[in-house]
Coordinates of C-alpha atoms in Angstrom, one line a residue:
Chain A
M28 CA 188.2 42.2 -50.9
A29 CA 186.2 42.8 -47.9
M30 CA 186.8 40.6 -44.8
T31 CA 184.4 37.8 -44.3
M32 CA 183.3 35.4 -41.6
H33 CA 181.3 32.2 -41.5
V34 CA 177.8 32.1 -40.2
D35 CA 175.9 29.0 -39.2
I36 CA 172.3 29.2 -38.2
V37 CA 170.9 26.0 -36.9
S38 CA 167.8 25.1 -35.1
A39 CA 167.1 21.9 -33.1
E40 CA 165.3 20.3 -36.0
T41 CA 167.3 21.5 -39.0
E42 CA 170.2 23.5 -40.5
I43 CA 168.8 26.8 -41.8
Y44 CA 171.8 28.6 -43.1
S45 CA 175.5 28.1 -43.5
G46 CA 177.7 30.5 -45.5
T47 CA 180.2 33.2 -45.8
V48 CA 179.1 36.7 -45.1
T49 CA 180.5 40.2 -44.4
E50 CA 178.1 41.4 -41.8
C51 CA 175.5 39.8 -39.5
Y52 CA 172.9 41.3 -37.2
A53 CA 171.3 39.3 -34.4
P54 CA 168.8 40.1 -31.6
A55 CA 170.8 39.6 -28.5
E56 CA 169.1 39.7 -25.1
M57 CA 170.5 43.1 -24.3
G58 CA 169.6 44.6 -27.7
E59 CA 170.4 43.9 -31.3
V60 CA 174.1 43.4 -32.1
G61 CA 175.8 44.0 -35.3
I62 CA 178.7 41.6 -36.0
H63 CA 181.6 42.2 -38.4
P64 CA 184.6 39.9 -38.9
R65 CA 187.2 39.9 -36.1
H66 CA 184.6 40.5 -33.5
A67 CA 185.7 39.7 -29.9
P68 CA 184.5 36.3 -28.6
L69 CA 181.1 36.7 -27.3
L70 CA 178.5 34.4 -25.8
T71 CA 175.0 35.6 -25.2
K72 CA 171.3 34.6 -25.3
M73 CA 169.0 35.7 -28.1
K74 CA 165.4 36.9 -27.8
P75 CA 162.9 36.2 -30.6
G76 CA 163.6 38.4 -33.6
E77 CA 165.3 38.9 -36.9
V78 CA 168.7 37.7 -37.9
R79 CA 170.1 39.5 -40.9
V80 CA 173.2 38.5 -42.9
V81 CA 174.8 40.6 -45.7
L82 CA 176.4 38.3 -48.2
Q83 CA 179.6 39.1 -50.1
D84 CA 177.7 40.5 -53.2
G85 CA 175.8 42.8 -50.9
E86 CA 172.7 40.8 -50.9
E87 CA 170.7 40.7 -47.7
Q88 CA 169.0 37.6 -46.3
S89 CA 166.8 37.6 -43.3
F90 CA 165.8 34.9 -40.9
F91 CA 163.4 34.6 -37.9
V92 CA 164.7 33.0 -34.8
N93 CA 162.7 32.3 -31.7
G94 CA 165.3 32.8 -29.1
G95 CA 168.5 30.7 -28.6
I96 CA 172.1 31.1 -28.0
L97 CA 174.6 33.3 -30.0
E98 CA 178.2 32.4 -30.1
I99 CA 180.8 34.7 -31.7
Q100 CA 184.3 33.8 -32.6
P101 CA 186.5 36.1 -34.6
H102 CA 185.7 34.4 -37.9
V103 CA 182.8 32.1 -37.0
V104 CA 179.4 33.1 -35.8
T105 CA 177.1 30.3 -34.6
I106 CA 173.5 30.9 -33.9
L107 CA 171.8 28.1 -32.0
S108 CA 168.2 28.8 -32.3
D109 CA 165.3 27.1 -30.7
T110 CA 163.4 27.4 -33.9
A111 CA 164.4 29.3 -36.9
I112 CA 162.8 29.9 -40.2
R113 CA 163.6 32.1 -43.3
A114 CA 161.8 35.4 -42.9
T115 CA 160.1 35.0 -46.2
D116 CA 158.5 31.8 -45.0
I117 CA 156.7 33.5 -42.0
D118 CA 153.0 33.3 -42.3
E119 CA 151.8 36.8 -41.4
A120 CA 148.1 35.8 -40.9
A121 CA 149.1 33.0 -38.5
A122 CA 151.4 35.4 -36.6
L123 CA 148.6 38.0 -36.3
E124 CA 146.2 35.3 -35.2
A125 CA 148.7 34.1 -32.6
K126 CA 149.1 37.6 -31.3
E127 CA 145.4 38.0 -30.8
R128 CA 145.1 34.6 -29.2
A129 CA 147.9 35.4 -26.8
E130 CA 146.4 38.8 -25.9
A131 CA 143.1 37.1 -25.3
A132 CA 144.7 34.6 -23.0
M133 CA 146.5 37.4 -21.1
A134 CA 143.4 39.2 -20.6
D135 CA 141.6 36.5 -18.7
K136 CA 144.6 35.0 -16.9
K137 CA 143.8 32.1 -14.8
S138 CA 147.1 31.3 -13.3
D139 CA 150.6 32.6 -13.4
L140 CA 151.8 29.8 -15.6
D141 CA 149.2 30.5 -18.3
Y142 CA 150.0 34.2 -18.1
A143 CA 153.8 33.5 -18.5
R144 CA 153.1 31.2 -21.5
A145 CA 150.7 33.7 -23.1
K146 CA 153.3 36.4 -22.6
A147 CA 156.1 34.4 -24.3
E148 CA 153.7 33.6 -27.2
L149 CA 152.9 37.2 -27.5
I150 CA 156.5 38.3 -27.7
E151 CA 157.2 35.7 -30.3
A152 CA 154.2 36.7 -32.4
V153 CA 155.1 40.4 -32.2
A154 CA 158.7 39.7 -33.2
K155 CA 157.4 37.8 -36.2
I156 CA 155.2 40.5 -37.3
E157 CA 158.0 43.1 -36.8
T158 CA 160.3 40.9 -39.0
I159 CA 157.8 40.9 -41.8
K160 CA 157.3 44.6 -41.6
K161 CA 161.0 45.3 -41.8
L162 CA 161.3 43.0 -44.7
R163 CA 158.5 44.8 -46.6
K164 CA 160.0 48.2 -45.9
R165 CA 163.3 47.1 -47.3
K166 CA 161.7 45.9 -50.6
Chain B
M25 CA 142.9 -36.8 -48.3
S26 CA 142.5 -35.4 -44.7
G27 CA 146.3 -34.9 -44.4
A28 CA 146.4 -32.9 -47.7
K29 CA 143.6 -30.6 -46.5
E30 CA 145.3 -29.9 -43.2
I31 CA 148.5 -29.0 -45.0
R32 CA 146.6 -26.7 -47.4
S33 CA 145.0 -24.7 -44.5
K34 CA 148.5 -24.5 -42.9
I35 CA 150.0 -23.1 -46.1
K36 CA 147.0 -20.6 -46.3
S37 CA 147.7 -19.4 -42.7
I38 CA 151.5 -19.1 -43.4
Q39 CA 150.7 -17.1 -46.5
N40 CA 148.6 -14.6 -44.4
T41 CA 151.4 -14.2 -41.9
Q42 CA 153.8 -13.7 -44.8
K43 CA 151.5 -10.9 -46.2
I44 CA 151.6 -9.1 -42.8
T45 CA 155.3 -9.4 -42.3
K46 CA 155.8 -8.2 -45.9
A47 CA 153.5 -5.1 -45.2
M48 CA 155.4 -4.5 -42.0
E49 CA 158.7 -4.6 -43.8
M50 CA 157.6 -2.0 -46.3
V51 CA 156.0 0.3 -43.6
A52 CA 159.4 0.1 -41.7
A53 CA 161.4 0.8 -44.8
S54 CA 159.5 4.0 -45.5
K55 CA 159.6 5.1 -41.9
M56 CA 163.3 4.4 -41.8
R57 CA 163.9 6.7 -44.6
K58 CA 162.0 9.5 -42.7
A59 CA 163.7 8.8 -39.4
Q60 CA 167.1 8.9 -41.1
D61 CA 166.3 12.2 -42.6
R62 CA 165.3 13.4 -39.2
M63 CA 168.6 12.1 -37.7
R64 CA 170.6 13.9 -40.3
A65 CA 168.6 17.1 -39.9
S66 CA 169.2 17.4 -36.2
R67 CA 172.9 16.5 -36.4
P68 CA 174.1 20.0 -37.3
Y69 CA 172.7 21.5 -34.1
A70 CA 174.2 18.7 -32.0
E71 CA 177.6 19.3 -33.7
K72 CA 177.5 23.1 -33.5
I73 CA 176.6 23.0 -29.8
R74 CA 179.4 20.6 -29.2
N75 CA 181.8 23.0 -30.9
V76 CA 180.7 25.9 -28.7
L77 CA 181.1 23.8 -25.7
A78 CA 184.6 22.8 -26.8
H79 CA 185.4 26.4 -27.2
L80 CA 184.0 27.1 -23.8
A81 CA 186.2 24.3 -22.3
Q82 CA 189.2 26.0 -23.8
A83 CA 188.4 29.4 -22.5
N84 CA 188.9 30.5 -19.0
P85 CA 185.5 31.2 -17.9
E86 CA 185.1 33.3 -14.7
Y87 CA 182.3 30.8 -13.9
R88 CA 183.0 27.0 -14.1
H89 CA 179.9 24.9 -14.7
P90 CA 179.5 21.9 -12.4
Y91 CA 178.9 19.7 -15.5
L92 CA 182.4 20.5 -16.7
S93 CA 184.3 19.3 -13.6
E94 CA 184.8 15.8 -12.5
R95 CA 183.7 14.8 -9.0
E96 CA 186.2 12.9 -7.0
E97 CA 184.1 10.4 -5.5
V98 CA 181.4 8.4 -7.4
K99 CA 178.7 7.0 -5.1
R100 CA 175.8 6.8 -7.4
V101 CA 175.5 7.0 -11.2
G102 CA 172.6 7.7 -13.4
Y103 CA 171.6 6.0 -16.7
I104 CA 169.3 7.4 -19.3
V105 CA 168.1 4.4 -21.4
V106 CA 166.5 5.0 -24.8
A107 CA 164.6 2.1 -26.1
T108 CA 161.8 1.6 -28.6
D109 CA 158.1 1.8 -27.9
R110 CA 157.2 -1.3 -30.0
G111 CA 158.7 -4.7 -30.3
L112 CA 159.3 -7.0 -33.4
C113 CA 162.5 -5.3 -34.2
G114 CA 164.9 -8.3 -33.7
G115 CA 167.4 -8.2 -30.9
L116 CA 167.8 -4.4 -30.9
N117 CA 166.4 -3.8 -27.5
T118 CA 167.7 -7.0 -25.9
N119 CA 171.3 -6.3 -27.0
M120 CA 171.2 -2.8 -25.7
F121 CA 169.8 -3.9 -22.2
K122 CA 172.4 -6.5 -22.0
A123 CA 175.1 -3.9 -22.5
A124 CA 173.5 -1.6 -20.0
V125 CA 173.0 -4.3 -17.4
N126 CA 176.6 -5.4 -17.7
E127 CA 177.8 -1.9 -16.9
M128 CA 175.3 -1.6 -14.0
A129 CA 176.6 -4.9 -12.7
E130 CA 180.1 -3.5 -12.7
W131 CA 179.1 -0.5 -10.8
D132 CA 177.2 -2.7 -8.4
S133 CA 180.3 -4.8 -7.7
K134 CA 182.1 -1.5 -6.8
G135 CA 179.4 -0.7 -4.4
V136 CA 178.0 2.1 -6.5
D137 CA 174.2 2.6 -6.7
V138 CA 172.5 3.0 -10.1
D139 CA 169.5 5.1 -11.0
V140 CA 167.7 4.5 -14.2
C141 CA 165.6 6.9 -16.3
A142 CA 163.7 4.9 -19.0
I143 CA 162.7 6.3 -22.3
G144 CA 160.4 4.2 -24.5
K145 CA 157.9 1.6 -23.5
K146 CA 160.2 -1.4 -23.8
A147 CA 162.8 0.2 -21.6
V148 CA 160.0 1.1 -19.0
G149 CA 158.9 -2.5 -19.1
F150 CA 162.3 -4.1 -18.8
F151 CA 163.6 -1.9 -16.0
G152 CA 160.3 -2.2 -14.2
R153 CA 161.0 -5.9 -13.9
F154 CA 164.7 -5.6 -13.4
K155 CA 165.5 -4.8 -9.8
C156 CA 166.9 -1.3 -10.0
N157 CA 166.0 2.2 -9.0
L158 CA 163.7 3.5 -11.8
V159 CA 163.5 7.3 -11.2
A160 CA 161.8 8.6 -14.2
Q161 CA 160.1 7.2 -17.3
V162 CA 158.5 8.4 -20.5
D163 CA 156.9 6.4 -23.3
H164 CA 154.8 6.8 -26.4
L165 CA 157.0 9.5 -27.9
G166 CA 156.0 8.4 -31.4
D167 CA 158.1 8.3 -34.5
S168 CA 158.8 12.1 -34.6
P169 CA 159.5 13.0 -31.1
S170 CA 159.5 16.5 -29.9
M171 CA 162.0 18.0 -27.5
E172 CA 159.2 19.3 -25.2
N173 CA 158.2 15.8 -24.2
L174 CA 161.7 14.9 -23.2
I175 CA 162.6 18.0 -21.1
G176 CA 160.8 16.9 -18.0
T177 CA 162.4 13.5 -17.8
V178 CA 165.8 14.7 -18.5
K179 CA 165.5 17.4 -15.9
V180 CA 164.8 14.8 -13.2
M181 CA 168.3 13.4 -13.9
L182 CA 169.9 16.8 -14.2
D183 CA 168.3 17.9 -10.8
A184 CA 169.6 14.7 -9.2
Y185 CA 173.1 15.6 -10.4
D186 CA 172.8 19.2 -9.2
E187 CA 171.6 17.9 -5.8
G188 CA 174.5 15.6 -5.6
K189 CA 172.4 12.5 -5.7
I190 CA 174.1 11.1 -8.7
D191 CA 177.8 11.8 -9.6
R192 CA 177.7 10.8 -13.2
L193 CA 175.2 10.5 -16.0
Y194 CA 175.4 8.2 -18.9
L195 CA 173.2 7.9 -22.0
V196 CA 172.4 4.5 -23.5
H197 CA 170.9 4.2 -26.9
N198 CA 171.3 2.3 -30.2
E199 CA 173.8 3.8 -32.7
F200 CA 172.8 3.7 -36.2
V201 CA 175.9 2.6 -38.1
N202 CA 174.1 1.6 -41.3
T203 CA 170.9 -0.1 -42.3
M204 CA 172.3 -3.6 -41.6
T205 CA 174.2 -2.7 -38.4
Q206 CA 173.1 -1.0 -35.2
S207 CA 175.1 -1.2 -32.1
P208 CA 174.4 -0.2 -28.5
R209 CA 176.3 2.8 -27.4
I210 CA 176.9 3.9 -23.8
H211 CA 178.5 7.3 -23.3
Q212 CA 179.1 9.7 -20.5
M213 CA 177.1 12.9 -20.6
I214 CA 178.0 14.5 -17.4
P215 CA 180.7 15.5 -16.5
V216 CA 181.2 16.4 -20.1
A217 CA 183.9 14.1 -21.2
G218 CA 186.8 14.7 -23.4
Q219 CA 188.3 17.8 -21.8
I220 CA 190.9 19.7 -23.7
D221 CA 194.0 20.5 -21.7
Q222 CA 194.1 24.2 -21.0
E223 CA 197.9 24.7 -21.3
L224 CA 197.6 24.6 -25.1
E225 CA 195.4 27.7 -25.1
H226 CA 196.3 31.2 -24.3
H227 CA 194.2 32.8 -21.6
W228 CA 191.1 34.2 -23.3
D229 CA 187.5 34.3 -22.3
Y230 CA 184.3 35.1 -23.9
L231 CA 182.4 38.5 -23.3
Y232 CA 179.2 37.5 -21.7
E233 CA 176.1 39.5 -22.1
P234 CA 174.6 40.1 -19.5
N235 CA 176.7 37.7 -17.4
A236 CA 178.3 34.3 -17.5
K237 CA 176.2 32.1 -15.2
P238 CA 172.7 32.1 -16.9
I239 CA 174.2 31.8 -20.3
I240 CA 176.5 28.9 -19.6
D241 CA 173.7 27.2 -17.6
G242 CA 171.4 27.6 -20.5
L243 CA 173.9 26.3 -22.9
M244 CA 174.6 23.2 -20.8
F245 CA 170.9 22.4 -20.5
R246 CA 170.5 22.8 -24.2
F247 CA 173.5 20.6 -24.9
I248 CA 172.2 17.8 -22.6
E249 CA 168.9 18.1 -24.3
S250 CA 170.2 18.0 -27.8
Q251 CA 172.4 14.9 -26.8
V252 CA 169.3 13.0 -25.6
Y253 CA 167.3 14.1 -28.6
Q254 CA 169.9 13.0 -30.9
G255 CA 170.2 9.6 -29.1
L256 CA 166.4 9.2 -29.3
V257 CA 166.2 10.1 -33.0
E258 CA 169.1 7.8 -33.7
N259 CA 167.4 5.0 -31.8
I260 CA 164.3 5.5 -33.9
A261 CA 166.3 5.1 -37.1
S262 CA 167.8 2.0 -35.7
E263 CA 164.5 0.7 -34.7
M264 CA 163.0 1.0 -38.1
S265 CA 165.9 -0.5 -40.0
A266 CA 166.2 -3.4 -37.5
R267 CA 162.4 -4.0 -37.9
M268 CA 162.8 -3.9 -41.7
I269 CA 165.6 -6.5 -41.5
A270 CA 163.7 -8.7 -39.0
M271 CA 160.5 -8.6 -41.1
K272 CA 162.4 -9.3 -44.2
S273 CA 163.9 -12.3 -42.8
A274 CA 160.5 -13.4 -41.4
T275 CA 159.0 -13.1 -44.8
D276 CA 161.8 -15.1 -46.3
N277 CA 161.4 -17.7 -43.7
A278 CA 157.6 -17.9 -44.4
G279 CA 158.4 -18.4 -48.0
E280 CA 160.8 -21.3 -47.3
I281 CA 158.2 -23.0 -44.9
I282 CA 155.5 -22.6 -47.7
K283 CA 157.8 -24.2 -50.2
E284 CA 158.5 -27.2 -48.0
L285 CA 154.8 -27.6 -47.1
Q286 CA 154.0 -27.4 -50.7
T287 CA 156.3 -30.3 -51.5
V288 CA 154.8 -32.3 -48.7
Y289 CA 151.3 -31.5 -50.0
N290 CA 152.1 -32.4 -53.5
K291 CA 153.5 -35.8 -52.4
A292 CA 150.4 -36.4 -50.4
R293 CA 148.2 -35.6 -53.2
Q294 CA 150.2 -37.8 -55.6
A295 CA 150.1 -40.7 -53.1
A296 CA 146.4 -40.4 -52.9
I297 CA 146.0 -40.4 -56.8
T298 CA 148.3 -43.3 -57.1
Q299 CA 146.4 -45.2 -54.5
E300 CA 143.1 -44.4 -56.2
I301 CA 144.4 -45.6 -59.6
S302 CA 145.8 -48.8 -58.2
E303 CA 142.3 -49.4 -56.5
I304 CA 140.6 -48.8 -59.8
V305 CA 142.9 -51.1 -61.7
S306 CA 142.7 -53.9 -59.2
G307 CA 138.9 -53.5 -59.2
A308 CA 138.8 -53.7 -63.0
A309 CA 141.0 -56.8 -63.0
A310 CA 138.7 -58.5 -60.5
V311 CA 135.8 -58.0 -63.0

């Protein structure tokens, strides 16, 4: 039997996923990381993107996280997300709209604060769209 | 019959009050269910982040966060007090304020100053009147508070800690035990209490990407935030159940009073009828 580890994905508002998996991929700040059981303890921030887990029967599940903290223990992975949703629940139209809105806001920047916020929104929207595209390709 | 009429209008007015309290009871009951769900939903995050922090305390980080180490001298302490926005919830707020004020008096007797950060309209009102140093306040967070509204207020206290203005930070809120019982709870947030002795653990440390300081800082900030949020959500669940109980007993009391008044009214009516009959009979006898 393949080695397994436990993955918990929680957001501030609710628990998204908790279960046993064989592999897990997460968007760490320095680039995507693939995690297998017995990974060295690691603590890092995450950027908006896709978290993918491979279950014991080979099935893949995909989640969208909007940044947060990733903690890895040899047999436990904890993903503390600011907000997380199941990838299939992403509303693509809303994401595209958000992207356009953010781009428009960046175009006529009034202050640095507005610009920074618009940029953050844009990154999030793009990450959402990317996640959906990946999900489609896999199907 | 003037007495009877007065009593009747009194009964009417109490019945109206009873209707209102009954409605409030039902509203509180349905809100309580939602608040409890919310409390349960945010619990996993609070628990998981506490686990991560416990791991971190066991590790031997190259960078030790100030929130993890105790300061030797305590000159000033901070309290974040979470209360409700609305009243009519029994002794919920009063009990909590009493507990908080007792602790503050203790600090005062030791010559330690107290800073207060008030969350919720009732706390703002109370600590505004009470002679203490109110440094931050926020109210009207609603029944489903969002983290964003809290961050600013909490940050005031964290900044005060970072600058060395306060040496300890406490959180005061009502703990939801069950629907019937809520108890005030005061617990220490910073320095993070309940250290695990490091001798037990072999010397290991996390890998940090890119480096330790920003991650641990971010983690700490999130931890404090989630603690305050959890406190707030729990307080709302407590508020709703306390209000439900208070309104239920108010409705019951109104029912009692109506029953008593009804008896008095019946007696008065009967007395009037008896009097009338005896008047008629004596009048007939005279003819």
